[in-house]
């Protein structure tokens, strides 16, 4: 059975989504060190150009698993793992991660989990980026001006998400499919359509 006949999760779907989530949780932790370390030399809102990395697992999970909740599960696991590893943002990620994941999930749901082509991936990434940026400007940067900080931050984060999480997740899915490791998933059997 494939994604067109059932939306039930197989054990393999859960394992792969969890493995992706854990791997990206470690990447998130390291990316946070970069964000607060060397990249701190780039003032905000410009630093938001590298934000999209934090949204890759939502799009990647959706593209590979192709079932309801895949984007949500993968990014939420990644956020929780980064919290467990000691992310500088702490427990706030328990809220922010699922919010971003839900936004990406909306794109896949809007197409009834039947379209996993590039435009849908880009929409998922952009929606996740918008959710992330809106959360940030209200929670982390509430005293900043809309014209000089908030609006540029939102636009830069959305653009970074589109490029890094959208195009990046599609490229990762294609690369993984070409190795054969996704042959048990529709993404692996439909290599040319991802």
mmCIF file of N, CA and C in Angstrom, residues 15-124:
data_model
loop_
_atom_site.group_PDB
_atom_site.id
_atom_site.type_symbol
_atom_site.label_atom_id
_atom_site.label_comp_id
_atom_site.label_asym_id
_atom_site.label_seq_id
_atom_site.Cartn_x
_atom_site.Cartn_y
_atom_site.Cartn_z
ATOM 1 N N UNK A 15 9.853 5.046 12.542
ATOM 2 C CA UNK A 15 11.294 4.936 12.786
ATOM 3 C C UNK A 15 12.064 5.963 11.959
ATOM 4 N N UNK A 16 11.750 6.059 10.676
ATOM 5 C CA UNK A 16 12.476 6.995 9.808
ATOM 6 C C UNK A 16 12.215 8.438 10.223
ATOM 7 N N UNK A 17 10.968 8.779 10.527
ATOM 8 C CA UNK A 17 10.657 10.140 10.968
ATOM 9 C C UNK A 17 11.380 10.460 12.275
ATOM 10 N N UNK A 18 11.442 9.488 13.180
ATOM 11 C CA UNK A 18 12.138 9.700 14.449
ATOM 12 C C UNK A 18 13.645 9.858 14.241
ATOM 13 N N UNK A 19 14.215 9.032 13.379
ATOM 14 C CA UNK A 19 15.650 9.129 13.100
ATOM 15 C C UNK A 19 15.975 10.490 12.482
ATOM 16 N N UNK A 20 15.153 10.924 11.523
ATOM 17 C CA UNK A 20 15.358 12.257 10.940
ATOM 18 C C UNK A 20 15.248 13.336 12.015
ATOM 19 N N UNK A 21 14.245 13.205 12.877
ATOM 20 C CA UNK A 21 14.055 14.184 13.942
ATOM 21 C C UNK A 21 15.239 14.242 14.894
ATOM 22 N N UNK A 22 15.742 13.092 15.300
ATOM 23 C CA UNK A 22 16.891 13.057 16.205
ATOM 24 C C UNK A 22 18.126 13.649 15.516
ATOM 25 N N UNK A 23 18.372 13.248 14.285
ATOM 26 C CA UNK A 23 19.536 13.776 13.556
ATOM 27 C C UNK A 23 19.458 15.298 13.431
ATOM 28 N N UNK A 24 18.287 15.801 13.086
ATOM 29 C CA UNK A 24 18.153 17.253 12.962
ATOM 30 C C UNK A 24 18.143 17.948 14.313
ATOM 31 N N UNK A 25 17.728 17.260 15.370
ATOM 32 C CA UNK A 25 17.827 17.843 16.707
ATOM 33 C C UNK A 25 19.273 18.137 17.072
ATOM 34 N N UNK A 26 20.175 17.220 16.717
ATOM 35 C CA UNK A 26 21.606 17.434 16.947
ATOM 36 C C UNK A 26 22.100 18.590 16.069
ATOM 37 N N UNK A 27 21.662 18.605 14.812
ATOM 38 C CA UNK A 27 22.040 19.705 13.916
ATOM 39 C C UNK A 27 21.527 21.029 14.472
ATOM 40 N N UNK A 28 20.296 21.054 14.983
ATOM 41 C CA UNK A 28 19.727 22.283 15.558
ATOM 42 C C UNK A 28 20.581 22.790 16.706
ATOM 43 N N UNK A 29 20.988 21.879 17.571
ATOM 44 C CA UNK A 29 21.812 22.269 18.707
ATOM 45 C C UNK A 29 23.102 22.927 18.204
ATOM 46 N N UNK A 30 23.762 22.295 17.233
ATOM 47 C CA UNK A 30 24.999 22.858 16.677
ATOM 48 C C UNK A 30 24.723 24.177 15.945
ATOM 49 N N UNK A 31 23.607 24.242 15.238
ATOM 50 C CA UNK A 31 23.247 25.464 14.504
ATOM 51 C C UNK A 31 23.003 26.614 15.480
ATOM 52 N N UNK A 32 22.455 26.300 16.641
ATOM 53 C CA UNK A 32 22.260 27.310 17.673
ATOM 54 C C UNK A 32 23.579 27.879 18.160
ATOM 55 N N UNK A 33 24.607 27.026 18.243
ATOM 56 C CA UNK A 33 25.937 27.505 18.623
ATOM 57 C C UNK A 33 26.472 28.465 17.566
ATOM 58 N N UNK A 34 26.235 28.154 16.300
ATOM 59 C CA UNK A 34 26.653 29.045 15.214
ATOM 60 C C UNK A 34 25.864 30.355 15.273
ATOM 61 N N UNK A 35 24.536 30.255 15.450
ATOM 62 C CA UNK A 35 23.655 31.428 15.490
ATOM 63 C C UNK A 35 24.085 32.391 16.591
ATOM 64 N N UNK A 36 24.423 31.857 17.757
ATOM 65 C CA UNK A 36 24.802 32.680 18.905
ATOM 66 C C UNK A 36 26.304 32.906 19.009
ATOM 67 N N UNK A 37 27.064 32.300 18.105
ATOM 68 C CA UNK A 37 28.519 32.436 18.129
ATOM 69 C C UNK A 37 29.000 33.267 16.954
ATOM 70 N N UNK A 38 29.696 32.622 16.006
ATOM 71 C CA UNK A 38 30.258 33.372 14.874
ATOM 72 C C UNK A 38 29.215 34.161 14.073
ATOM 73 N N UNK A 39 28.026 33.604 13.908
ATOM 74 C CA UNK A 39 27.000 34.307 13.124
ATOM 75 C C UNK A 39 26.460 35.523 13.866
ATOM 76 N N UNK A 40 26.703 35.576 15.175
ATOM 77 C CA UNK A 40 26.257 36.719 15.965
ATOM 78 C C UNK A 40 26.896 38.010 15.458
ATOM 79 N N UNK A 41 27.986 37.872 14.717
ATOM 80 C CA UNK A 41 28.635 39.041 14.119
ATOM 81 C C UNK A 41 27.746 39.681 13.047
ATOM 82 N N UNK A 42 26.812 38.907 12.523
ATOM 83 C CA UNK A 42 25.852 39.428 11.546
ATOM 84 C C UNK A 42 24.655 39.943 12.339
ATOM 85 N N UNK A 43 24.395 41.226 12.305
ATOM 86 C CA UNK A 43 23.290 41.752 13.120
ATOM 87 C C UNK A 43 21.929 41.292 12.592
ATOM 88 N N UNK A 44 21.007 41.185 13.528
ATOM 89 C CA UNK A 44 19.622 40.919 13.138
ATOM 90 C C UNK A 44 19.047 42.194 12.543
ATOM 91 N N UNK A 45 18.164 42.154 11.594
ATOM 92 C CA UNK A 45 17.470 40.975 11.089
ATOM 93 C C UNK A 45 18.224 40.189 10.019
ATOM 94 N N UNK A 46 19.416 40.665 9.600
ATOM 95 C CA UNK A 46 20.161 39.999 8.533
ATOM 96 C C UNK A 46 20.533 38.560 8.815
ATOM 97 N N UNK A 47 20.776 38.247 10.088
ATOM 98 C CA UNK A 47 21.150 36.885 10.466
ATOM 99 C C UNK A 47 20.037 35.889 10.139
ATOM 100 N N UNK A 48 18.827 36.365 9.979
ATOM 101 C CA UNK A 48 17.699 35.479 9.650
ATOM 102 C C UNK A 48 17.897 34.780 8.309
ATOM 103 N N UNK A 49 18.884 35.206 7.531
ATOM 104 C CA UNK A 49 19.172 34.560 6.249
ATOM 105 C C UNK A 49 19.592 33.103 6.419
ATOM 106 N N UNK A 50 20.044 32.727 7.610
ATOM 107 C CA UNK A 50 20.451 31.334 7.842
ATOM 108 C C UNK A 50 19.407 30.563 8.659
ATOM 109 N N UNK A 51 18.240 31.131 8.854
ATOM 110 C CA UNK A 51 17.196 30.547 9.701
ATOM 111 C C UNK A 51 16.620 29.252 9.140
ATOM 112 N N UNK A 52 16.543 29.128 7.835
ATOM 113 C CA UNK A 52 15.852 28.015 7.195
ATOM 114 C C UNK A 52 16.302 26.628 7.603
ATOM 115 N N UNK A 53 17.523 26.491 8.102
ATOM 116 C CA UNK A 53 18.020 25.180 8.524
ATOM 117 C C UNK A 53 17.098 24.572 9.574
ATOM 118 N N UNK A 54 16.549 25.417 10.462
ATOM 119 C CA UNK A 54 15.700 24.907 11.541
ATOM 120 C C UNK A 54 14.356 24.376 11.041
ATOM 121 N N UNK A 55 14.049 24.570 9.780
ATOM 122 C CA UNK A 55 12.746 24.148 9.264
ATOM 123 C C UNK A 55 12.838 22.992 8.271
ATOM 124 N N UNK A 56 14.048 22.583 7.947
ATOM 125 C CA UNK A 56 14.257 21.483 6.989
ATOM 126 C C UNK A 56 13.524 20.206 7.390
ATOM 127 N N UNK A 57 13.586 19.756 8.657
ATOM 128 C CA UNK A 57 12.968 18.461 8.952
ATOM 129 C C UNK A 57 11.464 18.405 8.723
ATOM 130 N N UNK A 58 10.772 19.526 8.861
ATOM 131 C CA UNK A 58 9.326 19.510 8.602
ATOM 132 C C UNK A 58 9.056 19.182 7.142
ATOM 133 N N UNK A 59 9.775 19.838 6.261
ATOM 134 C CA UNK A 59 9.561 19.622 4.828
ATOM 135 C C UNK A 59 10.103 18.251 4.418
ATOM 136 N N UNK A 60 11.268 17.903 4.905
ATOM 137 C CA UNK A 60 11.878 16.610 4.572
ATOM 138 C C UNK A 60 11.006 15.455 5.063
ATOM 139 N N UNK A 61 10.519 15.545 6.291
ATOM 140 C CA UNK A 61 9.644 14.501 6.822
ATOM 141 C C UNK A 61 8.377 14.356 5.998
ATOM 142 N N UNK A 62 7.789 15.482 5.608
ATOM 143 C CA UNK A 62 6.593 15.447 4.771
ATOM 144 C C UNK A 62 6.849 14.834 3.408
ATOM 145 N N UNK A 63 7.991 15.179 2.810
ATOM 146 C CA UNK A 63 8.312 14.654 1.478
ATOM 147 C C UNK A 63 8.626 13.162 1.489
ATOM 148 N N UNK A 64 9.255 12.688 2.545
ATOM 149 C CA UNK A 64 9.639 11.277 2.597
ATOM 150 C C UNK A 64 8.493 10.396 3.080
ATOM 151 N N UNK A 65 7.881 10.749 4.206
ATOM 152 C CA UNK A 65 6.850 9.898 4.813
ATOM 153 C C UNK A 65 5.523 9.997 4.070
ATOM 154 N N UNK A 66 5.152 11.212 3.655
ATOM 155 C CA UNK A 66 3.942 11.455 2.861
ATOM 156 C C UNK A 66 2.654 10.978 3.532
ATOM 157 N N UNK A 67 2.569 11.237 4.818
ATOM 158 C CA UNK A 67 1.368 10.869 5.573
ATOM 159 C C UNK A 67 1.019 12.011 6.510
ATOM 160 N N UNK A 68 -0.263 12.114 6.881
ATOM 161 C CA UNK A 68 -0.655 13.178 7.811
ATOM 162 C C UNK A 68 0.167 13.126 9.096
ATOM 163 N N UNK A 69 0.672 14.267 9.489
ATOM 164 C CA UNK A 69 1.447 14.379 10.714
ATOM 165 C C UNK A 69 2.940 14.205 10.555
ATOM 166 N N UNK A 70 3.405 13.827 9.378
ATOM 167 C CA UNK A 70 4.840 13.567 9.194
ATOM 168 C C UNK A 70 5.680 14.822 9.387
ATOM 169 N N UNK A 71 5.265 15.925 8.791
ATOM 170 C CA UNK A 71 6.001 17.176 8.962
ATOM 171 C C UNK A 71 5.996 17.581 10.429
ATOM 172 N N UNK A 72 4.833 17.467 11.055
ATOM 173 C CA UNK A 72 4.676 17.847 12.460
ATOM 174 C C UNK A 72 5.551 16.979 13.365
ATOM 175 N N UNK A 73 5.481 15.672 13.175
ATOM 176 C CA UNK A 73 6.233 14.744 14.015
ATOM 177 C C UNK A 73 7.737 14.965 13.886
ATOM 178 N N UNK A 74 8.232 15.050 12.661
ATOM 179 C CA UNK A 74 9.675 15.129 12.431
ATOM 180 C C UNK A 74 10.270 16.397 13.033
ATOM 181 N N UNK A 75 9.648 17.547 12.787
ATOM 182 C CA UNK A 75 10.180 18.799 13.333
ATOM 183 C C UNK A 75 10.001 18.869 14.849
ATOM 184 N N UNK A 76 8.904 18.357 15.357
ATOM 185 C CA UNK A 76 8.688 18.387 16.804
ATOM 186 C C UNK A 76 9.734 17.533 17.523
ATOM 187 N N UNK A 77 10.032 16.352 16.991
ATOM 188 C CA UNK A 77 11.086 15.515 17.579
ATOM 189 C C UNK A 77 12.423 16.258 17.539
ATOM 190 N N UNK A 78 12.729 16.893 16.429
ATOM 191 C CA UNK A 78 13.984 17.645 16.310
ATOM 192 C C UNK A 78 14.063 18.755 17.360
ATOM 193 N N UNK A 79 12.964 19.475 17.541
ATOM 194 C CA UNK A 79 12.940 20.556 18.530
ATOM 195 C C UNK A 79 13.153 19.996 19.939
ATOM 196 N N UNK A 80 12.483 18.887 20.254
ATOM 197 C CA UNK A 80 12.614 18.296 21.590
ATOM 198 C C UNK A 80 14.023 17.764 21.849
ATOM 199 N N UNK A 81 14.640 17.195 20.823
ATOM 200 C CA UNK A 81 16.014 16.711 20.974
ATOM 201 C C UNK A 81 16.956 17.889 21.218
ATOM 202 N N UNK A 82 16.762 18.982 20.510
ATOM 203 C CA UNK A 82 17.642 20.138 20.730
ATOM 204 C C UNK A 82 17.457 20.711 22.130
ATOM 205 N N UNK A 83 16.231 20.655 22.649
ATOM 206 C CA UNK A 83 15.990 21.085 24.038
ATOM 207 C C UNK A 83 16.748 20.151 24.988
ATOM 208 N N UNK A 84 16.659 18.855 24.766
ATOM 209 C CA UNK A 84 17.327 17.880 25.628
ATOM 210 C C UNK A 84 18.848 18.047 25.607
ATOM 211 N N UNK A 85 19.372 18.498 24.474
ATOM 212 C CA UNK A 85 20.825 18.702 24.353
ATOM 213 C C UNK A 85 21.282 20.036 24.948
ATOM 214 N N UNK A 86 20.335 20.872 25.340
ATOM 215 C CA UNK A 86 20.705 22.131 25.982
ATOM 216 C C UNK A 86 20.675 23.342 25.085
ATOM 217 N N UNK A 87 19.738 23.402 24.185
ATOM 218 C CA UNK A 87 19.592 24.569 23.317
ATOM 219 C C UNK A 87 19.512 25.842 24.152
ATOM 220 N N UNK A 88 20.099 26.901 23.652
ATOM 221 C CA UNK A 88 20.096 28.175 24.393
ATOM 222 C C UNK A 88 18.691 28.768 24.518
ATOM 223 N N UNK A 89 17.747 28.295 23.722
ATOM 224 C CA UNK A 89 16.372 28.807 23.801
ATOM 225 C C UNK A 89 15.519 27.978 24.757
ATOM 226 N N UNK A 90 16.089 26.898 25.258
ATOM 227 C CA UNK A 90 15.426 26.104 26.288
ATOM 228 C C UNK A 90 14.042 25.609 25.916
ATOM 229 N N UNK A 91 13.182 25.607 26.929
ATOM 230 C CA UNK A 91 11.857 25.011 26.800
ATOM 231 C C UNK A 91 10.926 25.787 25.882
ATOM 232 N N UNK A 92 11.303 26.979 25.465
ATOM 233 C CA UNK A 92 10.431 27.715 24.531
ATOM 234 C C UNK A 92 10.270 26.950 23.222
ATOM 235 N N UNK A 93 11.254 26.112 22.903
ATOM 236 C CA UNK A 93 11.180 25.328 21.659
ATOM 237 C C UNK A 93 10.107 24.247 21.713
ATOM 238 N N UNK A 94 9.676 23.899 22.923
ATOM 239 C CA UNK A 94 8.590 22.931 23.066
ATOM 240 C C UNK A 94 7.305 23.520 22.483
ATOM 241 N N UNK A 95 7.198 24.831 22.475
ATOM 242 C CA UNK A 95 6.055 25.520 21.871
ATOM 243 C C UNK A 95 6.366 25.897 20.424
ATOM 244 N N UNK A 96 7.524 26.512 20.201
ATOM 245 C CA UNK A 96 7.845 27.022 18.875
ATOM 246 C C UNK A 96 8.000 25.925 17.825
ATOM 247 N N UNK A 97 8.661 24.834 18.161
ATOM 248 C CA UNK A 97 8.855 23.747 17.196
ATOM 249 C C UNK A 97 7.545 23.212 16.640
ATOM 250 N N UNK A 98 6.598 22.831 17.506
ATOM 251 C CA UNK A 98 5.312 22.348 17.000
ATOM 252 C C UNK A 98 4.514 23.409 16.227
ATOM 253 N N UNK A 99 4.648 24.676 16.590
ATOM 254 C CA UNK A 99 3.957 25.725 15.821
ATOM 255 C C UNK A 99 4.495 25.810 14.397
ATOM 256 N N UNK A 100 5.805 25.786 14.266
ATOM 257 C CA UNK A 100 6.425 25.803 12.939
ATOM 258 C C UNK A 100 6.044 24.545 12.159
ATOM 259 N N UNK A 101 6.061 23.415 12.845
ATOM 260 C CA UNK A 101 5.729 22.137 12.213
ATOM 261 C C UNK A 101 4.288 22.120 11.720
ATOM 262 N N UNK A 102 3.379 22.669 12.530
ATOM 263 C CA UNK A 102 1.963 22.717 12.137
ATOM 264 C C UNK A 102 1.777 23.578 10.894
ATOM 265 N N UNK A 103 2.529 24.655 10.797
ATOM 266 C CA UNK A 103 2.427 25.522 9.618
ATOM 267 C C UNK A 103 2.870 24.776 8.355
ATOM 268 N N UNK A 104 3.967 24.030 8.453
ATOM 269 C CA UNK A 104 4.420 23.237 7.298
ATOM 270 C C UNK A 104 3.397 22.155 6.963
ATOM 271 N N UNK A 105 2.853 21.540 7.981
ATOM 272 C CA UNK A 105 1.861 20.473 7.795
ATOM 273 C C UNK A 105 0.647 20.980 7.020
ATOM 274 N N UNK A 106 0.279 22.236 7.239
ATOM 275 C CA UNK A 106 -0.870 22.829 6.536
ATOM 276 C C UNK A 106 -0.720 22.754 5.017
ATOM 277 N N UNK A 107 0.494 22.956 4.534
ATOM 278 C CA UNK A 107 0.717 22.914 3.081
ATOM 279 C C UNK A 107 0.438 21.516 2.526
ATOM 280 N N UNK A 108 0.930 20.500 3.207
ATOM 281 C CA UNK A 108 0.690 19.128 2.745
ATOM 282 C C UNK A 108 -0.793 18.771 2.869
ATOM 283 N N UNK A 109 -1.419 19.214 3.954
ATOM 284 C CA UNK A 109 -2.846 18.950 4.151
ATOM 285 C C UNK A 109 -3.694 19.652 3.099
ATOM 286 N N UNK A 110 -3.291 20.854 2.711
ATOM 287 C CA UNK A 110 -4.051 21.612 1.709
ATOM 288 C C UNK A 110 -4.140 20.857 0.383
ATOM 289 N N UNK A 111 -3.183 19.997 0.137
ATOM 290 C CA UNK A 111 -3.196 19.192 -1.084
ATOM 291 C C UNK A 111 -3.551 17.735 -0.775
ATOM 292 N N UNK A 112 -4.223 17.533 0.363
ATOM 293 C CA UNK A 112 -4.763 16.226 0.771
ATOM 294 C C UNK A 112 -3.691 15.131 0.795
ATOM 295 N N UNK A 113 -2.448 15.507 1.053
ATOM 296 C CA UNK A 113 -1.344 14.549 1.124
ATOM 297 C C UNK A 113 -1.227 13.730 -0.160
ATOM 298 N N UNK A 114 -1.477 14.382 -1.294
ATOM 299 C CA UNK A 114 -1.385 13.705 -2.596
ATOM 300 C C UNK A 114 -0.405 14.378 -3.546
ATOM 301 N N UNK A 115 0.050 15.572 -3.194
ATOM 302 C CA UNK A 115 0.974 16.300 -4.061
ATOM 303 C C UNK A 115 2.219 16.634 -3.250
ATOM 304 N N UNK A 116 3.357 16.133 -3.697
ATOM 305 C CA UNK A 116 4.609 16.337 -2.981
ATOM 306 C C UNK A 116 5.668 16.911 -3.909
ATOM 307 N N UNK A 117 5.234 17.677 -4.861
ATOM 308 C CA UNK A 117 6.143 18.288 -5.834
ATOM 309 C C UNK A 117 6.755 19.555 -5.246
ATOM 310 N N UNK A 118 7.680 20.118 -5.984
ATOM 311 C CA UNK A 118 8.438 21.284 -5.538
ATOM 312 C C UNK A 118 7.562 22.436 -5.039
ATOM 313 N N UNK A 119 6.509 22.851 -5.752
ATOM 314 C CA UNK A 119 5.717 23.980 -5.242
ATOM 315 C C UNK A 119 5.110 23.736 -3.857
ATOM 316 N N UNK A 120 4.690 22.522 -3.581
ATOM 317 C CA UNK A 120 4.116 22.204 -2.272
ATOM 318 C C UNK A 120 5.210 22.242 -1.204
ATOM 319 N N UNK A 121 6.390 21.730 -1.527
ATOM 320 C CA UNK A 121 7.514 21.777 -0.589
ATOM 321 C C UNK A 121 7.888 23.227 -0.285
ATOM 322 N N UNK A 122 7.902 24.067 -1.316
ATOM 323 C CA UNK A 122 8.234 25.479 -1.110
ATOM 324 C C UNK A 122 7.171 26.180 -0.273
ATOM 325 N N UNK A 123 5.913 25.826 -0.488
ATOM 326 C CA UNK A 123 4.834 26.394 0.319
ATOM 327 C C UNK A 123 4.971 25.957 1.779
ATOM 328 N N UNK A 124 5.243 24.687 2.009
ATOM 329 C CA UNK A 124 5.417 24.178 3.374
ATOM 330 C C UNK A 124 6.560 24.902 4.074
#
